[in-house]
mmCIF file of C-alpha atoms in Angstrom:
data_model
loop_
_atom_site.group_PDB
_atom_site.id
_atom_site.type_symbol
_atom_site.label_atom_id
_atom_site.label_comp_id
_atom_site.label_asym_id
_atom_site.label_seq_id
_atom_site.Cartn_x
_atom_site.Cartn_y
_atom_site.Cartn_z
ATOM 1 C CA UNK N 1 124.257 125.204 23.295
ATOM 2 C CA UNK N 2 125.550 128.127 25.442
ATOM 3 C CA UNK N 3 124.655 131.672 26.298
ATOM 4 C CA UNK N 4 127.028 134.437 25.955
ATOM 5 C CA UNK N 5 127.018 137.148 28.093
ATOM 6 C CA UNK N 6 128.542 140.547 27.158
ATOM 7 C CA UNK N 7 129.620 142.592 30.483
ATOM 8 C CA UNK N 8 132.438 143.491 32.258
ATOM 9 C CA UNK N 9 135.040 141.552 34.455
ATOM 10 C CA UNK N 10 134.281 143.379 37.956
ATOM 11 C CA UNK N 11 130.390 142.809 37.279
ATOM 12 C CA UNK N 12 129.871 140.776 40.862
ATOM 13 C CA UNK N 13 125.873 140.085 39.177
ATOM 14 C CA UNK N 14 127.306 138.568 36.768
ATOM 15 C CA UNK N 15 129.502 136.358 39.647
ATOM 16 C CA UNK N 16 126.665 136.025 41.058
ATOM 17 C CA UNK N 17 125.280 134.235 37.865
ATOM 18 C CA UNK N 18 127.621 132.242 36.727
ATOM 19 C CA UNK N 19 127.709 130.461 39.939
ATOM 20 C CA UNK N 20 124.891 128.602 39.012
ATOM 21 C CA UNK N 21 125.923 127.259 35.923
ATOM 22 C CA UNK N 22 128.242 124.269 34.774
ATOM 23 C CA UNK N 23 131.751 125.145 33.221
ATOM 24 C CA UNK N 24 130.807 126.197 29.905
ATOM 25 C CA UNK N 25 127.125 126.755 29.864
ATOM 26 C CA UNK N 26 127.813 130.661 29.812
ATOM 27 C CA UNK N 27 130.613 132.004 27.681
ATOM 28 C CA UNK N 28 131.638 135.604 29.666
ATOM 29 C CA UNK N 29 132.668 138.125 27.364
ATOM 30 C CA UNK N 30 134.029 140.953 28.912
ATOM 31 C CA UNK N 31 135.043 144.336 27.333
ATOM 32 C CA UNK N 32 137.466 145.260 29.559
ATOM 33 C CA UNK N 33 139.498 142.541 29.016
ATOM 34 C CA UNK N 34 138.647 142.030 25.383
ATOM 35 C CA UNK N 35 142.367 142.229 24.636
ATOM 36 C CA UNK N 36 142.451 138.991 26.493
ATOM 37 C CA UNK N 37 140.137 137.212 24.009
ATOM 38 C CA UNK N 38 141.278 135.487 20.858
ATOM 39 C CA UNK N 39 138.019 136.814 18.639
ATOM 40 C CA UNK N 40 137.467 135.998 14.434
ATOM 41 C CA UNK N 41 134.849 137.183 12.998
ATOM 42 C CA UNK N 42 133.710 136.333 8.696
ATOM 43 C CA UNK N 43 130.459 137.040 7.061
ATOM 44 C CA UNK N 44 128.822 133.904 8.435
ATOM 45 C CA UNK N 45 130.703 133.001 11.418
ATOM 46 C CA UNK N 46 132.444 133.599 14.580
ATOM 47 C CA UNK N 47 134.220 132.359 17.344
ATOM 48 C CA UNK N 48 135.623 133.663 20.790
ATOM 49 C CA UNK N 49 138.082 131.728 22.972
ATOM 50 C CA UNK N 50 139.920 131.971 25.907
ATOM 51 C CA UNK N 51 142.957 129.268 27.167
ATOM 52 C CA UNK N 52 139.355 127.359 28.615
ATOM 53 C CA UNK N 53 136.754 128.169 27.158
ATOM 54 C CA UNK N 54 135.332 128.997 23.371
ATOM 55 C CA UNK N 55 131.958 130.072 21.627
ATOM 56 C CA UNK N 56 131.049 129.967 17.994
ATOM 57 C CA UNK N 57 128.244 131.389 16.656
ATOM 58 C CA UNK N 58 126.054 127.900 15.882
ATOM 59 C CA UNK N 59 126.216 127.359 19.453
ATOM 60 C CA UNK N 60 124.564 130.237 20.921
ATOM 61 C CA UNK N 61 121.811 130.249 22.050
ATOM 62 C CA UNK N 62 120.950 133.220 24.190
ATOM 63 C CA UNK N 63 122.860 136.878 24.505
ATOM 64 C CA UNK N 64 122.602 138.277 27.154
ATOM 65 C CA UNK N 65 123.756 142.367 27.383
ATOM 66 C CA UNK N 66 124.529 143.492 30.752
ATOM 67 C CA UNK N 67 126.882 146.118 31.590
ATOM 68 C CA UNK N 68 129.712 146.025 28.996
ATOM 69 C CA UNK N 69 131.662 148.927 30.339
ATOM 70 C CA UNK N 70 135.514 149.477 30.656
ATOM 71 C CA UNK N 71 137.335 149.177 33.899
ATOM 72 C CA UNK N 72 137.817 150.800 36.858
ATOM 73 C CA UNK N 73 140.590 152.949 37.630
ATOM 74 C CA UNK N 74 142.533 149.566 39.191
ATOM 75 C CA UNK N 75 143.019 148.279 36.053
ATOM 76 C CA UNK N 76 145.443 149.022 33.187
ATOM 77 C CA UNK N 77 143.293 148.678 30.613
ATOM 78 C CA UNK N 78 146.033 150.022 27.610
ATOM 79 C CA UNK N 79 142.821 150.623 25.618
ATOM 80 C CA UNK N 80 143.602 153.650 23.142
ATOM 81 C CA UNK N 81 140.011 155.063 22.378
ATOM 82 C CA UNK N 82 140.228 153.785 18.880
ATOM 83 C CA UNK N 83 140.548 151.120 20.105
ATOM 84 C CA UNK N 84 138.086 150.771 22.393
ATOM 85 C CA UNK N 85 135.640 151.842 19.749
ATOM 86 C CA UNK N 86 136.593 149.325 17.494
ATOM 87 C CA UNK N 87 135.627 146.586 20.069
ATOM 88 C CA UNK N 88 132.455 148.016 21.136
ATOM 89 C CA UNK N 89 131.605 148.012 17.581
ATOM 90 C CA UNK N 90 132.119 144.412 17.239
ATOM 91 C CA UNK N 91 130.153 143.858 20.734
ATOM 92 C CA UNK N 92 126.933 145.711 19.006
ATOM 93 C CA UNK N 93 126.901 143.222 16.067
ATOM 94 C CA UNK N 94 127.402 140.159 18.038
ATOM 95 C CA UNK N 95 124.102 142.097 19.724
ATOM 96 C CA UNK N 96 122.689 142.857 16.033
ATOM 97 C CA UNK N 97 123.231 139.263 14.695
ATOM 98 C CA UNK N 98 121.514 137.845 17.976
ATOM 99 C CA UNK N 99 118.434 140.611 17.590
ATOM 100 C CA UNK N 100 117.931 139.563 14.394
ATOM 101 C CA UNK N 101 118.085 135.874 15.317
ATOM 102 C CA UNK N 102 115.645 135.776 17.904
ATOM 103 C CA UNK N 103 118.085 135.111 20.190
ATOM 104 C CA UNK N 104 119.019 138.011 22.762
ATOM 105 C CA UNK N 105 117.140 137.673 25.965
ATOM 106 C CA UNK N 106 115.897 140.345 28.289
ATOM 107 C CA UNK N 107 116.818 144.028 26.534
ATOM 108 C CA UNK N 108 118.498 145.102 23.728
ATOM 109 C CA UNK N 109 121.756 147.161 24.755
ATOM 110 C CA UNK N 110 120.800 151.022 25.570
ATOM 111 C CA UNK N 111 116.980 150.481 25.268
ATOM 112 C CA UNK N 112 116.089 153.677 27.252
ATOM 113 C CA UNK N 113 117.754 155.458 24.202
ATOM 114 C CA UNK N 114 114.667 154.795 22.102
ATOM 115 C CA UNK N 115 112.575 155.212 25.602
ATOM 116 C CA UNK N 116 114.129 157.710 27.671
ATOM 117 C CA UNK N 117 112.513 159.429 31.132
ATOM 118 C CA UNK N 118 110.525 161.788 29.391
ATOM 119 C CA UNK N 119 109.066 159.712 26.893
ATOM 120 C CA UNK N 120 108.491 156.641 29.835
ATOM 121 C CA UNK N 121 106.595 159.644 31.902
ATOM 122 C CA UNK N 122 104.388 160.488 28.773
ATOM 123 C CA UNK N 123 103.661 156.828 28.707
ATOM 124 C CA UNK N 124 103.245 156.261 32.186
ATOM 125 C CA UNK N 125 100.647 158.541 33.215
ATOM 126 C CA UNK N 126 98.126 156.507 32.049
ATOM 127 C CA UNK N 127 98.447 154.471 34.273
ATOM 128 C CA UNK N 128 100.172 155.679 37.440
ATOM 129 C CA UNK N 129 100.452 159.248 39.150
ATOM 130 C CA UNK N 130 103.654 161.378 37.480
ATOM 131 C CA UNK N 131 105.245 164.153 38.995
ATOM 132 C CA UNK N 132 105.180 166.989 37.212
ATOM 133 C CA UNK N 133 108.461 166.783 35.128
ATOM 134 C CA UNK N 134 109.902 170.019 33.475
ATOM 135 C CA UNK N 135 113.263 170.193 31.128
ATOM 136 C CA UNK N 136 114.078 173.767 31.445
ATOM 137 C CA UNK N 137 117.532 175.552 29.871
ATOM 138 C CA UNK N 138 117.362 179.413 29.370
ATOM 139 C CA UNK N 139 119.112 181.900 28.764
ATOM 140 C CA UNK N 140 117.897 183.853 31.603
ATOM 141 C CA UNK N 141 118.058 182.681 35.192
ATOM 142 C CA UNK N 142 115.190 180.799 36.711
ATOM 143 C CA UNK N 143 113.952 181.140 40.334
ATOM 144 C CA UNK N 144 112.308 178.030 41.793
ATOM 145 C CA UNK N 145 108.995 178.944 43.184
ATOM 146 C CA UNK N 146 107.973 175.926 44.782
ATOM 147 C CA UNK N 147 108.896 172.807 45.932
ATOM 148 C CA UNK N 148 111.267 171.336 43.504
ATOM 149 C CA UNK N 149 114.010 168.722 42.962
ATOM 150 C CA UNK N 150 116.726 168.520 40.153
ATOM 151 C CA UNK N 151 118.143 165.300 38.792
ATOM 152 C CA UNK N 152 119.964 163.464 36.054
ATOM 153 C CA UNK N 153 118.813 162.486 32.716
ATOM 154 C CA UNK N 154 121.481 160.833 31.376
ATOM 155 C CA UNK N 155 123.545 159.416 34.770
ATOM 156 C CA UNK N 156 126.614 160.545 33.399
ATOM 157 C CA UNK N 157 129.378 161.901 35.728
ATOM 158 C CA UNK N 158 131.119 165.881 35.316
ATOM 159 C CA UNK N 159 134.163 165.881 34.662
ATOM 160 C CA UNK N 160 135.785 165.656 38.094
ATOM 161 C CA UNK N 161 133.768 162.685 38.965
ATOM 162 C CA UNK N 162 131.055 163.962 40.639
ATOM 163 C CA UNK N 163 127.458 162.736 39.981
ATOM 164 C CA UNK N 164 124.196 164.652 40.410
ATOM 165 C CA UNK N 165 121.641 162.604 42.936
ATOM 166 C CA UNK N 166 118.226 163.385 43.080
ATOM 167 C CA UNK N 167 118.522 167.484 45.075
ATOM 168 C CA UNK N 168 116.488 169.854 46.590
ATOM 169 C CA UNK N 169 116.206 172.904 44.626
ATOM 170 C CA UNK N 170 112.845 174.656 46.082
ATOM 171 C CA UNK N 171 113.536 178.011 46.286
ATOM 172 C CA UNK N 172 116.629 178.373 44.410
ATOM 173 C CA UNK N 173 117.437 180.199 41.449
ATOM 174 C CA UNK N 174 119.008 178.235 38.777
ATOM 175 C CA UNK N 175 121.843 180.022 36.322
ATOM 176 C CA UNK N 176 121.197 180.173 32.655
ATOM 177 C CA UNK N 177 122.184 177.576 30.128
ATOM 178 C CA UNK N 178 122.266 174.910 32.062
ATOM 179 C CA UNK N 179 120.320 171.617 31.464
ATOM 180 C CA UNK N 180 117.738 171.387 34.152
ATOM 181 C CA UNK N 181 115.505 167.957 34.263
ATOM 182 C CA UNK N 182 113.574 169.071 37.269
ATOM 183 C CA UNK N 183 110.366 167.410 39.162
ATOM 184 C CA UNK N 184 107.698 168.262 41.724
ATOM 185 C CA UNK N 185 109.478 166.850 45.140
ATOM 186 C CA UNK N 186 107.279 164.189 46.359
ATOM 187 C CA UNK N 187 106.467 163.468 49.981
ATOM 188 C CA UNK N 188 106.818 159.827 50.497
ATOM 189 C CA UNK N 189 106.931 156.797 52.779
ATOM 190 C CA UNK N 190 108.879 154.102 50.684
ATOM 191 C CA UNK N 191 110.736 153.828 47.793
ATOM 192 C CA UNK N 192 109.588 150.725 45.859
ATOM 193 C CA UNK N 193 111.281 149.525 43.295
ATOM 194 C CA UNK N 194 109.918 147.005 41.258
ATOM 195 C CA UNK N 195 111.731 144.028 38.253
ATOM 196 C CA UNK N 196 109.718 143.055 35.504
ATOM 197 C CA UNK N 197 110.905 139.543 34.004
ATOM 198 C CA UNK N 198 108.822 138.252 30.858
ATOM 199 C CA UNK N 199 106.084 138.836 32.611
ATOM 200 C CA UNK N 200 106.633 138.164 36.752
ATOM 201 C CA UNK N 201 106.954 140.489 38.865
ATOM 202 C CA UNK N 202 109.321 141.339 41.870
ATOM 203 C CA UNK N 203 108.446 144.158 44.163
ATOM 204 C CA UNK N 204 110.470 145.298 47.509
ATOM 205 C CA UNK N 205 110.595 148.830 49.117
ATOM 206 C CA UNK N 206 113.149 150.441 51.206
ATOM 207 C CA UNK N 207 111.778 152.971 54.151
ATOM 208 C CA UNK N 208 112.636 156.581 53.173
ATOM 209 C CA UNK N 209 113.045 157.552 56.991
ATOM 210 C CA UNK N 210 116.373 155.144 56.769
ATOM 211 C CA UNK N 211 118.415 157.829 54.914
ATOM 212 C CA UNK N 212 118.857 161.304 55.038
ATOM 213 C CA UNK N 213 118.595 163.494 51.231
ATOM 214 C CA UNK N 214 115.907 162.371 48.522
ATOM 215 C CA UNK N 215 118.174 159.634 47.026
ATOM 216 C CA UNK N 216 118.897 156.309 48.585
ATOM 217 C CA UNK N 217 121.690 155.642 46.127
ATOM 218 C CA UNK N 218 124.087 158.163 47.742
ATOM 219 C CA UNK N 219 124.170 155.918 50.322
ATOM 220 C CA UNK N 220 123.399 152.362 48.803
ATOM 221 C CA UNK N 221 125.772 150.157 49.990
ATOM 222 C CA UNK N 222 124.540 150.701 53.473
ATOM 223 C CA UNK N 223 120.847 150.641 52.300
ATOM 224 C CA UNK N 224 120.695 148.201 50.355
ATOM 225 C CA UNK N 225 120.259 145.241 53.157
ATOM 226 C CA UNK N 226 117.133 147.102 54.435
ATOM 227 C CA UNK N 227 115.094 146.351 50.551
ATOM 228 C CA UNK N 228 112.085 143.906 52.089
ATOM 229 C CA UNK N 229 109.810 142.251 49.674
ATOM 230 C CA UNK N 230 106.819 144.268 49.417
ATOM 231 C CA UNK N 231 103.325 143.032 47.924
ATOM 232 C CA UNK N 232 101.668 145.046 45.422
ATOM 233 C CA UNK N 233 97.818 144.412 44.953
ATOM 234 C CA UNK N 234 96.756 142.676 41.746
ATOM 235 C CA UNK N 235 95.250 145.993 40.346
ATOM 236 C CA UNK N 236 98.827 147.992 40.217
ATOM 237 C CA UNK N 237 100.266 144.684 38.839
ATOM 238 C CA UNK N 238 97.933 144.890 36.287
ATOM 239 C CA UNK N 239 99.107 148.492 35.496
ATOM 240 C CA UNK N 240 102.709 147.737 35.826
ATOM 241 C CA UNK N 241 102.235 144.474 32.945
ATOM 242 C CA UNK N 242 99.878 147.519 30.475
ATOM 243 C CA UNK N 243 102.957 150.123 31.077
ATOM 244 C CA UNK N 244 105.527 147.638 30.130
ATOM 245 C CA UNK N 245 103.072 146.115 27.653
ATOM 246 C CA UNK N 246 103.148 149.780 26.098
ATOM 247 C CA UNK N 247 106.625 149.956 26.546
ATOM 248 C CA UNK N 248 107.038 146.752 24.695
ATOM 249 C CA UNK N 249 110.129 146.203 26.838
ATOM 250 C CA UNK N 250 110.292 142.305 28.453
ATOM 251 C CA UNK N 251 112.395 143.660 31.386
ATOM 252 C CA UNK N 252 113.009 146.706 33.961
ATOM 253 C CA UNK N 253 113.662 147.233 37.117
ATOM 254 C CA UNK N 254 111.063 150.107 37.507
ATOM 255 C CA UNK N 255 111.081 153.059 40.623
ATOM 256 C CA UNK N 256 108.198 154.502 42.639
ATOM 257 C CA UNK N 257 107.656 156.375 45.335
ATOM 258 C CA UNK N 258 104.601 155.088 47.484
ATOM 259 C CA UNK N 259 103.002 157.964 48.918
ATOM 260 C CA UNK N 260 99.625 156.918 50.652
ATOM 261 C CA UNK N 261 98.039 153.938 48.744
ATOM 262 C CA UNK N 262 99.498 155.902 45.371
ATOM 263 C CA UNK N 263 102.189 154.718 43.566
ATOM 264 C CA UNK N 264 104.090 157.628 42.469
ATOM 265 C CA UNK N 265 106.406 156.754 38.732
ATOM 266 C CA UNK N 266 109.275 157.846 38.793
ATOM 267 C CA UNK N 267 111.027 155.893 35.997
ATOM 268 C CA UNK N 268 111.804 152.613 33.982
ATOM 269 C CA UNK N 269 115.161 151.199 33.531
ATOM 270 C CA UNK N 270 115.514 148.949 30.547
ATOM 271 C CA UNK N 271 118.796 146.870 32.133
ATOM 272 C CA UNK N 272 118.584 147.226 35.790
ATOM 273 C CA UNK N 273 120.520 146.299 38.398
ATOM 274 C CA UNK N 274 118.781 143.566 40.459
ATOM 275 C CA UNK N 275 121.484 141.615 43.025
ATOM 276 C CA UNK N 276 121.220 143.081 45.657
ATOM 277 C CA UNK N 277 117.063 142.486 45.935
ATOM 278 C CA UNK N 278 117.433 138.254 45.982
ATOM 279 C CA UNK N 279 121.338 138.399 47.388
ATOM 280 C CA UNK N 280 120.093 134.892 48.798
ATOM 281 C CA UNK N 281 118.229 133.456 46.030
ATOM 282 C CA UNK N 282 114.736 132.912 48.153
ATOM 283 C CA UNK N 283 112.141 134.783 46.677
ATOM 284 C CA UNK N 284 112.079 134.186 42.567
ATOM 285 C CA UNK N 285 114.000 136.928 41.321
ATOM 286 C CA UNK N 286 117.193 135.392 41.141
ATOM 287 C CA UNK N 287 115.666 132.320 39.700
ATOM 288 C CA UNK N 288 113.465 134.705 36.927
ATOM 289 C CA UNK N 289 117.194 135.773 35.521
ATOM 290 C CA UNK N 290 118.726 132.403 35.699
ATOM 291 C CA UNK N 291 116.170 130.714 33.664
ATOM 292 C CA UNK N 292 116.190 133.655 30.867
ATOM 293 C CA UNK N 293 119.355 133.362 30.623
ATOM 294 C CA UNK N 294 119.909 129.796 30.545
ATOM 295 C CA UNK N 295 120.836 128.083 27.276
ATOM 296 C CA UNK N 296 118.606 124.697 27.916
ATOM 297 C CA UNK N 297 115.366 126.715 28.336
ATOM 298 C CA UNK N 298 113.552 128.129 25.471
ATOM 299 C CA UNK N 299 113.866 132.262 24.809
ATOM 300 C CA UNK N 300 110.648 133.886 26.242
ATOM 301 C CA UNK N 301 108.798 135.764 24.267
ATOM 302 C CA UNK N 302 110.982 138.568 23.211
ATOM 303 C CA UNK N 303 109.599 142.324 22.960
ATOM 304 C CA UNK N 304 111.668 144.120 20.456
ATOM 305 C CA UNK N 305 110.427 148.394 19.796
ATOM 306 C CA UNK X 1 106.120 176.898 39.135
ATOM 307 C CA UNK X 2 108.723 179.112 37.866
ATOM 308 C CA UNK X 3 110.083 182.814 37.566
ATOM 309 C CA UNK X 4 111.810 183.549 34.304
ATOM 310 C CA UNK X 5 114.326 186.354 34.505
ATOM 311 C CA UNK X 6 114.884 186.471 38.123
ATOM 312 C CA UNK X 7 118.211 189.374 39.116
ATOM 313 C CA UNK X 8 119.108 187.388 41.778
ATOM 314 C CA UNK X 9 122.669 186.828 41.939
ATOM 315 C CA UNK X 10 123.209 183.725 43.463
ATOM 316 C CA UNK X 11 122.567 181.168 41.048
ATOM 317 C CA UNK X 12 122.937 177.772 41.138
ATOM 318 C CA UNK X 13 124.822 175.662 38.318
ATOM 319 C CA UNK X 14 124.146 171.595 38.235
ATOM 320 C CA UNK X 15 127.741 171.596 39.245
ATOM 321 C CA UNK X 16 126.876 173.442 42.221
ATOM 322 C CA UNK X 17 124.042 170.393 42.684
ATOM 323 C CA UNK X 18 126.823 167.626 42.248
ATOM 324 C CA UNK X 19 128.617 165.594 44.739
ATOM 325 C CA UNK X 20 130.988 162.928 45.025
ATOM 326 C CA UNK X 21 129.524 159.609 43.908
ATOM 327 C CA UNK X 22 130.138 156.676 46.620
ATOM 328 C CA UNK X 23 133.084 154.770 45.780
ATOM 329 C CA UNK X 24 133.792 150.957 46.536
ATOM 330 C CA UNK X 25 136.732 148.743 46.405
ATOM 331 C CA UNK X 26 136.842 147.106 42.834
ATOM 332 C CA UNK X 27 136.954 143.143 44.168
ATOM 333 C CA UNK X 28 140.339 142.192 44.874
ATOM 334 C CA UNK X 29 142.086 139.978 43.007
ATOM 335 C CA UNK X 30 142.241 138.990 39.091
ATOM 336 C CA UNK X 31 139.619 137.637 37.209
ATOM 337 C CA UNK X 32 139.921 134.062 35.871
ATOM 338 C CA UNK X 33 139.290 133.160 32.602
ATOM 339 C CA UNK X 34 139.091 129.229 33.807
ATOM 340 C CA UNK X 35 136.086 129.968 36.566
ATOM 341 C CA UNK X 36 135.264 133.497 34.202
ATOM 342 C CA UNK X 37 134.643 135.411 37.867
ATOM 343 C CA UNK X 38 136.865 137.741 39.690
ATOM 344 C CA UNK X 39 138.832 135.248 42.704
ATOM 345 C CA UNK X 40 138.512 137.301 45.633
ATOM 346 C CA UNK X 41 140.811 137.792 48.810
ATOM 347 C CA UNK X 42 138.898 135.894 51.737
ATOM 348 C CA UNK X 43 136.633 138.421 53.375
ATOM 349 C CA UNK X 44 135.594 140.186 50.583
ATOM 350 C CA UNK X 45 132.159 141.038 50.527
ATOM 351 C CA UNK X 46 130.345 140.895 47.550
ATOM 352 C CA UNK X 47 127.949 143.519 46.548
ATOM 353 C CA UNK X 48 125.800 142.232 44.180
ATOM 354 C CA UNK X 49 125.672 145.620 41.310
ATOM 355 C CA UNK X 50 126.794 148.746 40.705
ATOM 356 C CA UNK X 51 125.011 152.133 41.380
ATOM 357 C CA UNK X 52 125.291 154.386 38.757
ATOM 358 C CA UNK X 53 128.287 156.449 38.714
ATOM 359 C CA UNK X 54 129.950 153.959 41.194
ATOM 360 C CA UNK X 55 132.693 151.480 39.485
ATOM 361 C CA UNK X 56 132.870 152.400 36.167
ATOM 362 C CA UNK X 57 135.444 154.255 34.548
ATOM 363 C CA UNK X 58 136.357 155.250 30.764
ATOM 364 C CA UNK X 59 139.533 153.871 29.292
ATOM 365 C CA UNK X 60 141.131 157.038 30.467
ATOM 366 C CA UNK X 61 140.482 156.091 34.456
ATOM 367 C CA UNK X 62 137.726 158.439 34.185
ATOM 368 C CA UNK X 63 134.564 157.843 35.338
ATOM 369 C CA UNK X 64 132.179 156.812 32.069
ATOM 370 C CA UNK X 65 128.597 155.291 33.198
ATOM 371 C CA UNK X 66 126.346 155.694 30.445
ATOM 372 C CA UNK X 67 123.978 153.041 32.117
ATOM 373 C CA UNK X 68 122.455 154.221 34.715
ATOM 374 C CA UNK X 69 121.572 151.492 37.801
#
């Protein structure tokens, strides 16, 4: 049996993975290159190949959804985007089949759709502190009274590129029509950052006096060596297994601010990126994905909203 | 807490808020289909993921990143 894992060709987690594995074990299909792939599809079957490797449907046994995303900018990917729909499409029922099956394993592609930041935040505040959290567009102009930040719902880029990292917007006044997800800005000592696996749970934190701004990821290739392990007492475990319980979601890779003894939500997301937190395979993490995603090992229990 | 309505005339936009996302080297060299990983130029370092709106890019060359780190 074999697992096939849906991604992209310059996903170094998925690298990272496969290392572990014998020839074979994992089928890697990537959408980039899905030109590459010879792929047949009928109303019971299907099989993808390479020169080296194949998978047909009898023999999977796990699907794993990671980041199936077209290439970078270094690539000539001679997708048209017809095209590129058309093979998405056929990515999403390889997904659907496997859903219905029994047999995808950690989260179902684009879970936050059905569970986005707002919704999480409704959820969430039973059981940790919340910001407050406003979604503001107007037609007039809005002045920010007091201590504010603005930041991105959807982690989409403008058009030019640009992305919008977590920003300081106390005191400013904000022009009309525009989509403002805006918080209370939180004065805090770490950021933790916490992966939910089928149940275990992997917690590190990264000192916010290391960077400069609200938002370690304009800066995270740098940062990203000073994530430590970081224990969490068996009460906020508790609370992080009833949110995700509630969530009904068997993996995240959830954010906090710790400010005091408080951990402060700031949001759940469904398909996470986790390497760079057990880069050297010591402390379980590592091992928590590699055994989900194995084809010998049975499928945890899935969570499916 | 808000004001509603405020004259002032400097207003901010979210493209006003925006900035230029950090950028890293796709890994050099091609990917193989025979070891299914990208074979990489000695010295590469590896990075382990990619923060949102780093390394992803629509079939156009621009940047497309639905899912968010």
């Amino acid at each position: 049996m074999k697992t096939l894992l849906i991604t992209n060709s310059f996903d170094e987690t998925s690298d990272f993975l496969l290392g572990d594995f014998a020839p074979g074990q994992v089928f890697r299909l990537n959408y980039d290159l899905i030109k590459d792939y010879e792929i047949f599809f009928n109303n019971e079957y299907y099989k993808i190949e390479t020169p080296f490797l194949s998978i047909e449907k009898h023999e999977v046994a796990k699907v794993l959804w990671r980041k199936a995303f077209l290439g970078s900018e270094h690539f000539d990917l001679e997708l048209t985007k017809f095209h590129a729909a058309e093979y998405k499409y056929i990515l999403r029922e390889i997904m659907n089949i496997a859903i219905k099956e029994g047999k995808f394993v950690l989260n179902f592609p684009d879970a936050d759709q059905f569970q986005g930041k707002i919704y999480q935040n409704m959820v969430a505040k039973k059981y940790f502190k919340v910001p407050e959290t406003n979604f503001i567009s107007s037609q007039r102009s809005i002045e920010v009274l007091d201590k504010k930040i603005a930041k991105s719902l959807s982690s989409k880029n403008f058009s030019d590129g640009k992305v919008l990292y977590t920003t300081d917007i106390s005191g400013k006044t904000l022009r009309p029509q525009n989509p403002f997800y805006i918080q209370e800005k939180i004065s805090a000592e770490l950021d933790v950052t916490v992966v939910y696996v089928y149940g275990k749970i992997f917690s590190y934190c990264l000192d916010r006096k290391l960077f400069n701004g609200l938002d370690w990821r304009s800066n995270p290739f740098e940062l990203a060596k000073f994530w430590k392990e970081y224990h969490l007492s068996k009460d906020k475990l508790e609370l992080i297994e009833s949110l995700m319980s509630e969530l009904n979601w068997c993996y995240g890779r959830l954010d906090f601010l710790l400010s005091g003894d408080d951990l402060i939500f700031l949001e759940v997301n469904p398909n996470g990126q986790w390497g760079w937190l057990d880069s050297n395979k010591i402390n379980g993490l590592f091992a928590a994905i590699r055994d989900a995603i194995d084809p010998q090992l049975p499928i945890p229990i899935s969570r499916l909203t | 807490m808000f004001r509603i309505g405020s004259l002032a005339q400097d207003t901010l936009d979210l493209e006003n808020l925006a900035a230029q996302p950090v950028r890293i080297d796709a890994p050099e060299g091609d990917y193989s289909h025979e070891t299914q990983t990208r074979v990489r130029k000695a010295g590469h370092d590896t990075v382990m993921w990619t923060p949102n709106a780093t390394q992803t890019f629509n079939f156009q060359g621009r940047p497309n990143d639905a899912d968010s780190d």
